[in-house]
Amino acid sequence: MTIELTRENSFDILRLFFEETYTKEEILQKLSIKNPTFYKHVQLLKNAGFDIVKKNNIYFIRTYKKLVKIAEHEKSLLAYLGFLSFYLLPNVKMNIFVESMDKMLRLCTKEDYQGTFNNLELYKIATIEKDYKDKIDAIQKYIDINANIKIILSSKKEFFVTPIDFVWKKEKVYLRYIDSLKMKKSTILLENIVKITSQDGCNMDNYAKETIFELYGKLAKSYLLKEEERIIDSFKDRIVIANASTDKNTLFKRLLRYDIFCKVLFPKNDVEEFQNLIKKSLDNIE
């Protein structure tokens, strides 16, 4: 089969890309061309210097109007607002905000556009590394000595692995490991790991004196259970944890740092004590 590459097809595809409303399937139907022809033209247009983007199966050419000039501090501010949307908002709302940023910055130059989104990526990487520092550090010490570990997931599943290293993919951190039973390499999302112990480690829970608290949002994904903690339940955006520590003061001071992402649930005495600590802290600020 001969792939039909014509100047007319290239111009037609270019025109449709500029309209920013057509999926690949709609373009194939409108121009009566096949997949191979479509991709050949896309590659030709890219080679010609056009910035072709695909979002939600919509193909379009990203253009820069050069109508607005923004300063460096404005780039940083926009990037930080984008970072806050990434860190605090649900994915749907975060995508809406970033899409609005994209449209606004396309009124600027290509350099302003790229500089702002580069700053956003730097904010994200720094935050991800900070969020998962406890988990990365806890696993790294076993990687350094080539030791086996037991990992417990938010689903409460337990298994033994030999950790190898960490892999970064699309704002996610994965642990690469060798499964001790299947003896093959695999990866697991770091946010799904809630506890790490040595292979022969055991943890005694003092159920009667446990403090039950809940963590929300991205903290629920990055949190690593302490030695005296166990997971009670997990949901898409929160986890419920039991802590058996007898040092309530130290525990509550740590939980206080988690701000709006943490809530003490039970027992009643612990809830009241934690609320009093919050009140004292607010009084000190005032």
Short mmCIF file of C-alpha atoms in Angstrom, two decimals:
data_model
loop_
_atom_site.label_atom_id
_atom_site.label_comp_id
_atom_site.label_asym_id
_atom_site.label_seq_id
_atom_site.Cartn_x
_atom_site.Cartn_y
_atom_site.Cartn_z
CA MET A 1 0.00 0.00 0.00
CA THR A 2 1.34 3.41 -0.99
CA ILE A 3 1.03 6.14 1.63
CA GLU A 4 -0.32 9.26 -0.04
CA LEU A 5 1.69 12.31 1.00
CA THR A 6 0.37 15.39 -0.75
CA ARG A 7 0.94 19.08 -0.22
CA GLU A 8 -2.83 19.58 -0.09
CA ASN A 9 -3.19 17.05 2.75
CA SER A 10 -0.44 18.74 4.74
CA PHE A 11 -2.14 22.14 4.41
CA ASP A 12 -5.53 20.65 5.28
CA ILE A 13 -4.15 18.96 8.41
CA LEU A 14 -2.33 22.16 9.34
CA ARG A 15 -5.59 24.14 9.06
CA LEU A 16 -7.48 21.65 11.23
CA PHE A 17 -4.70 21.66 13.84
CA PHE A 18 -4.94 25.44 14.13
CA GLU A 19 -8.66 25.16 14.88
CA GLU A 20 -7.83 23.09 18.03
CA THR A 21 -11.11 21.16 18.01
CA TYR A 22 -10.56 17.91 16.10
CA THR A 23 -9.61 14.41 17.21
CA LYS A 24 -7.45 12.21 15.04
CA GLU A 25 -10.48 10.14 14.05
CA GLU A 26 -12.36 13.25 12.92
CA ILE A 27 -9.37 14.39 10.85
CA LEU A 28 -9.06 10.96 9.21
CA GLN A 29 -12.74 11.09 8.28
CA LYS A 30 -12.71 14.67 7.02
CA LEU A 31 -9.68 14.15 4.78
CA SER A 32 -10.38 10.51 3.86
CA ILE A 33 -6.90 9.39 4.87
CA LYS A 34 -5.55 6.44 6.87
CA ASN A 35 -3.55 6.30 10.11
CA PRO A 36 -0.12 5.89 8.43
CA THR A 37 -0.76 8.92 6.21
CA PHE A 38 -1.86 11.00 9.18
CA TYR A 39 1.27 10.20 11.22
CA LYS A 40 3.54 10.82 8.23
CA HIS A 41 2.07 14.31 7.84
CA VAL A 42 2.34 14.98 11.57
CA GLN A 43 6.04 14.10 11.43
CA LEU A 44 6.56 16.33 8.39
CA LEU A 45 4.91 19.26 10.19
CA LYS A 46 7.03 18.67 13.29
CA ASN A 47 10.17 18.59 11.16
CA ALA A 48 9.05 21.91 9.70
CA GLY A 49 9.10 23.43 13.19
CA PHE A 50 5.43 23.33 14.23
CA ASP A 51 4.76 22.66 17.93
CA ILE A 52 2.12 19.91 17.63
CA VAL A 53 0.35 18.92 20.86
CA LYS A 54 -2.15 16.19 21.71
CA LYS A 55 -4.49 16.68 24.68
CA ASN A 56 -7.50 14.47 25.38
CA ASN A 57 -7.11 13.06 21.85
CA ILE A 58 -7.38 16.58 20.38
CA TYR A 59 -4.50 17.52 18.09
CA PHE A 60 -3.53 21.16 17.75
CA ILE A 61 -0.57 23.45 17.11
CA ARG A 62 0.59 25.46 20.09
CA THR A 63 1.14 29.05 19.03
CA TYR A 64 2.55 32.01 20.93
CA LYS A 65 0.88 35.37 20.31
CA LYS A 66 3.63 37.58 21.80
CA LEU A 67 0.94 40.01 22.99
CA VAL A 68 1.94 40.02 26.67
CA LYS A 69 5.36 40.27 28.29
CA ILE A 70 5.73 38.93 31.82
CA ALA A 71 8.56 39.49 34.30
CA GLU A 72 10.61 36.76 35.98
CA HIS A 73 8.82 37.19 39.32
CA GLU A 74 5.47 36.83 37.50
CA LYS A 75 6.64 33.57 35.95
CA SER A 76 7.58 32.32 39.41
CA LEU A 77 4.24 33.40 40.85
CA LEU A 78 2.24 31.66 38.13
CA ALA A 79 4.38 28.54 38.51
CA TYR A 80 3.80 28.55 42.26
CA LEU A 81 0.03 28.89 41.81
CA GLY A 82 0.20 25.93 39.43
CA PHE A 83 2.17 24.02 42.05
CA LEU A 84 -0.46 24.79 44.72
CA SER A 85 -3.17 23.46 42.41
CA PHE A 86 -1.08 20.30 41.89
CA TYR A 87 -0.51 19.88 45.62
CA LEU A 88 -3.91 20.85 47.06
CA LEU A 89 -6.62 20.35 44.44
CA PRO A 90 -8.22 17.16 43.08
CA ASN A 91 -6.84 16.13 39.69
CA VAL A 92 -9.91 17.36 37.79
CA LYS A 93 -9.69 20.89 39.23
CA MET A 94 -5.91 20.92 38.97
CA ASN A 95 -6.13 20.08 35.25
CA ILE A 96 -8.64 22.90 34.72
CA PHE A 97 -6.31 25.39 36.40
CA VAL A 98 -3.21 24.26 34.47
CA GLU A 99 -5.20 24.36 31.21
CA SER A 100 -6.13 27.98 31.98
CA MET A 101 -2.46 28.74 32.65
CA ASP A 102 -1.59 27.16 29.32
CA LYS A 103 -4.05 29.35 27.39
CA MET A 104 -2.98 32.51 29.19
CA LEU A 105 0.74 31.90 28.67
CA ARG A 106 0.24 31.29 24.98
CA LEU A 107 -0.46 35.03 24.77
CA CYS A 108 3.22 35.48 25.69
CA THR A 109 6.42 34.37 24.02
CA LYS A 110 7.58 30.78 23.71
CA GLU A 111 10.40 31.56 26.17
CA ASP A 112 7.94 32.90 28.77
CA TYR A 113 5.70 29.87 28.30
CA GLN A 114 8.51 27.35 28.66
CA GLY A 115 10.16 29.24 31.53
CA THR A 116 6.95 29.28 33.59
CA PHE A 117 6.20 25.59 33.08
CA ASN A 118 9.86 24.69 33.75
CA ASN A 119 9.53 26.49 37.11
CA LEU A 120 6.34 24.54 37.79
CA GLU A 121 8.14 21.24 37.17
CA LEU A 122 10.96 22.26 39.53
CA TYR A 123 8.41 23.03 42.26
CA LYS A 124 6.77 19.64 41.69
CA ILE A 125 10.02 17.66 41.78
CA ALA A 126 11.21 19.40 44.95
CA THR A 127 7.87 18.74 46.66
CA ILE A 128 7.68 15.11 45.60
CA GLU A 129 11.20 14.48 46.91
CA LYS A 130 10.29 16.17 50.21
CA ASP A 131 6.94 14.37 50.53
CA TYR A 132 8.44 10.93 50.04
CA LYS A 133 11.72 11.57 51.85
CA ASP A 134 10.77 9.31 54.80
CA LYS A 135 9.94 6.38 52.53
CA ILE A 136 12.96 6.89 50.27
CA ASP A 137 15.36 7.17 53.22
CA ALA A 138 13.84 4.13 54.98
CA ILE A 139 14.19 1.95 51.87
CA GLN A 140 17.58 3.33 50.79
CA LYS A 141 19.31 2.02 53.91
CA TYR A 142 18.25 -1.52 52.93
CA ILE A 143 19.30 -0.94 49.30
CA ASP A 144 22.76 0.10 50.52
CA ILE A 145 23.30 -3.22 52.32
CA ASN A 146 21.42 -5.33 49.75
CA ALA A 147 18.96 -6.57 52.42
CA ASN A 148 15.49 -8.03 52.08
CA ILE A 149 12.52 -6.14 53.52
CA LYS A 150 8.87 -6.68 54.25
CA ILE A 151 6.62 -4.00 52.80
CA ILE A 152 2.99 -3.42 53.74
CA LEU A 153 0.64 -1.69 51.32
CA SER A 154 -2.35 0.55 52.02
CA SER A 155 -4.48 -2.43 50.93
CA LYS A 156 -2.88 -4.30 53.92
CA LYS A 157 -1.15 -6.73 51.57
CA GLU A 158 2.30 -7.84 52.78
CA PHE A 159 5.18 -9.32 50.82
CA PHE A 160 8.95 -9.69 50.94
CA VAL A 161 11.22 -8.03 48.41
CA THR A 162 14.82 -7.07 47.70
CA PRO A 163 14.74 -3.33 46.89
CA ILE A 164 16.90 -2.20 43.96
CA ASP A 165 16.34 1.52 43.32
CA PHE A 166 13.72 4.21 42.62
CA VAL A 167 12.15 5.10 39.28
CA TRP A 168 10.45 8.42 38.43
CA LYS A 169 7.60 8.38 35.93
CA LYS A 170 5.18 11.25 35.27
CA GLU A 171 5.33 12.84 38.73
CA LYS A 172 5.18 9.44 40.44
CA VAL A 173 7.91 7.59 42.33
CA TYR A 174 8.17 3.79 42.04
CA LEU A 175 10.25 1.28 43.97
CA ARG A 176 11.99 -1.23 41.71
CA TYR A 177 12.53 -4.54 43.46
CA ILE A 178 13.04 -8.31 43.14
CA ASP A 179 10.13 -10.37 44.43
CA SER A 180 11.55 -12.88 46.93
CA LEU A 181 9.06 -15.60 45.94
CA LYS A 182 8.77 -15.13 42.17
CA MET A 183 12.42 -14.04 41.80
CA LYS A 184 11.63 -11.48 39.12
CA LYS A 185 11.97 -7.71 38.89
CA SER A 186 8.94 -5.49 39.27
CA THR A 187 7.90 -2.00 40.43
CA ILE A 188 5.40 -0.64 42.90
CA LEU A 189 4.08 2.87 43.42
CA LEU A 190 5.76 4.38 46.46
CA GLU A 191 2.57 6.05 47.64
CA ASN A 192 0.96 2.61 48.08
CA ILE A 193 3.63 1.55 50.60
CA VAL A 194 2.67 2.41 54.17
CA LYS A 195 5.17 0.40 56.22
CA ILE A 196 8.67 -1.03 55.83
CA THR A 197 10.46 -3.44 58.17
CA SER A 198 13.36 -5.86 57.99
CA GLN A 199 12.36 -9.31 56.77
CA ASP A 200 12.38 -10.80 60.26
CA GLY A 201 11.07 -7.64 61.96
CA CYS A 202 7.95 -7.73 64.07
CA ASN A 203 5.90 -4.95 65.61
CA MET A 204 3.79 -5.26 68.76
CA ASP A 205 0.68 -3.12 68.86
CA ASN A 206 -0.74 -1.93 72.14
CA TYR A 207 -4.33 -1.82 70.92
CA ALA A 208 -5.91 -0.63 74.18
CA LYS A 209 -3.97 2.65 74.23
CA GLU A 210 -3.94 3.44 70.54
CA THR A 211 -4.63 6.91 69.17
CA ILE A 212 -6.67 6.79 65.97
CA PHE A 213 -6.10 9.58 63.45
CA GLU A 214 -6.82 10.25 59.81
CA LEU A 215 -4.62 11.73 57.09
CA TYR A 216 -5.91 13.37 53.92
CA GLY A 217 -4.87 14.31 50.40
CA LYS A 218 -1.32 13.84 49.18
CA LEU A 219 -0.09 13.32 52.75
CA ALA A 220 -2.11 10.10 52.84
CA LYS A 221 -0.08 8.87 49.86
CA SER A 222 3.35 9.96 51.06
CA TYR A 223 3.04 9.02 54.75
CA LEU A 224 5.18 6.16 56.05
CA LEU A 225 3.92 4.35 59.14
CA LYS A 226 6.11 4.62 62.23
CA GLU A 227 7.27 1.55 64.15
CA GLU A 228 4.35 1.73 66.60
CA GLU A 229 1.67 2.36 63.94
CA ARG A 230 -0.65 0.21 61.87
CA ILE A 231 -3.14 1.03 59.15
CA ILE A 232 -6.81 0.50 59.96
CA ASP A 233 -8.42 1.51 56.69
CA SER A 234 -7.55 3.25 53.44
CA PHE A 235 -9.53 5.15 50.85
CA LYS A 236 -8.74 6.96 47.62
CA ASP A 237 -7.93 10.26 49.35
CA ARG A 238 -7.36 9.33 53.03
CA ILE A 239 -6.02 6.67 55.40
CA VAL A 240 -6.93 5.83 59.00
CA ILE A 241 -4.00 5.01 61.30
CA ALA A 242 -3.66 3.60 64.82
CA ASN A 243 -0.66 4.74 66.89
CA ALA A 244 0.26 2.80 70.05
CA SER A 245 2.83 5.29 71.38
CA THR A 246 2.57 6.16 75.08
CA ASP A 247 4.23 9.53 74.47
CA LYS A 248 1.08 11.40 73.45
CA ASN A 249 2.71 14.83 73.68
CA THR A 250 5.35 14.01 71.07
CA LEU A 251 2.74 12.33 68.87
CA PHE A 252 0.37 15.30 68.96
CA LYS A 253 3.16 17.79 68.24
CA ARG A 254 4.05 15.74 65.15
CA LEU A 255 0.41 15.53 64.03
CA LEU A 256 0.04 19.28 64.54
CA ARG A 257 2.62 19.86 61.78
CA TYR A 258 0.30 18.11 59.31
CA ASP A 259 -2.16 21.02 59.66
CA ILE A 260 -5.47 20.57 57.80
CA PHE A 261 -4.37 17.19 56.43
CA CYS A 262 -4.74 15.46 59.82
CA LYS A 263 -7.59 14.80 62.26
CA VAL A 264 -7.54 12.84 65.53
CA LEU A 265 -10.62 10.60 65.68
CA PHE A 266 -10.43 8.46 68.85
CA PRO A 267 -10.40 8.06 71.85
CA LYS A 268 -12.33 11.08 73.15
CA ASN A 269 -9.59 12.09 75.63
CA ASP A 270 -7.01 12.20 72.83
CA VAL A 271 -9.34 14.25 70.61
CA GLU A 272 -9.80 16.83 73.40
CA GLU A 273 -6.08 16.91 74.21
CA PHE A 274 -5.21 17.46 70.56
CA GLN A 275 -7.82 20.22 70.23
CA ASN A 276 -6.37 21.94 73.31
CA LEU A 277 -2.89 21.80 71.77
CA ILE A 278 -4.23 23.42 68.58
CA LYS A 279 -5.93 26.15 70.64
CA LYS A 280 -2.74 26.88 72.59
CA SER A 281 -0.75 27.08 69.37
CA LEU A 282 -3.24 29.55 67.85
CA ASP A 283 -3.18 31.62 71.06
CA ASN A 284 0.61 31.79 70.87
CA ILE A 285 0.43 33.02 67.28
CA GLU A 286 -2.02 35.75 68.23
#
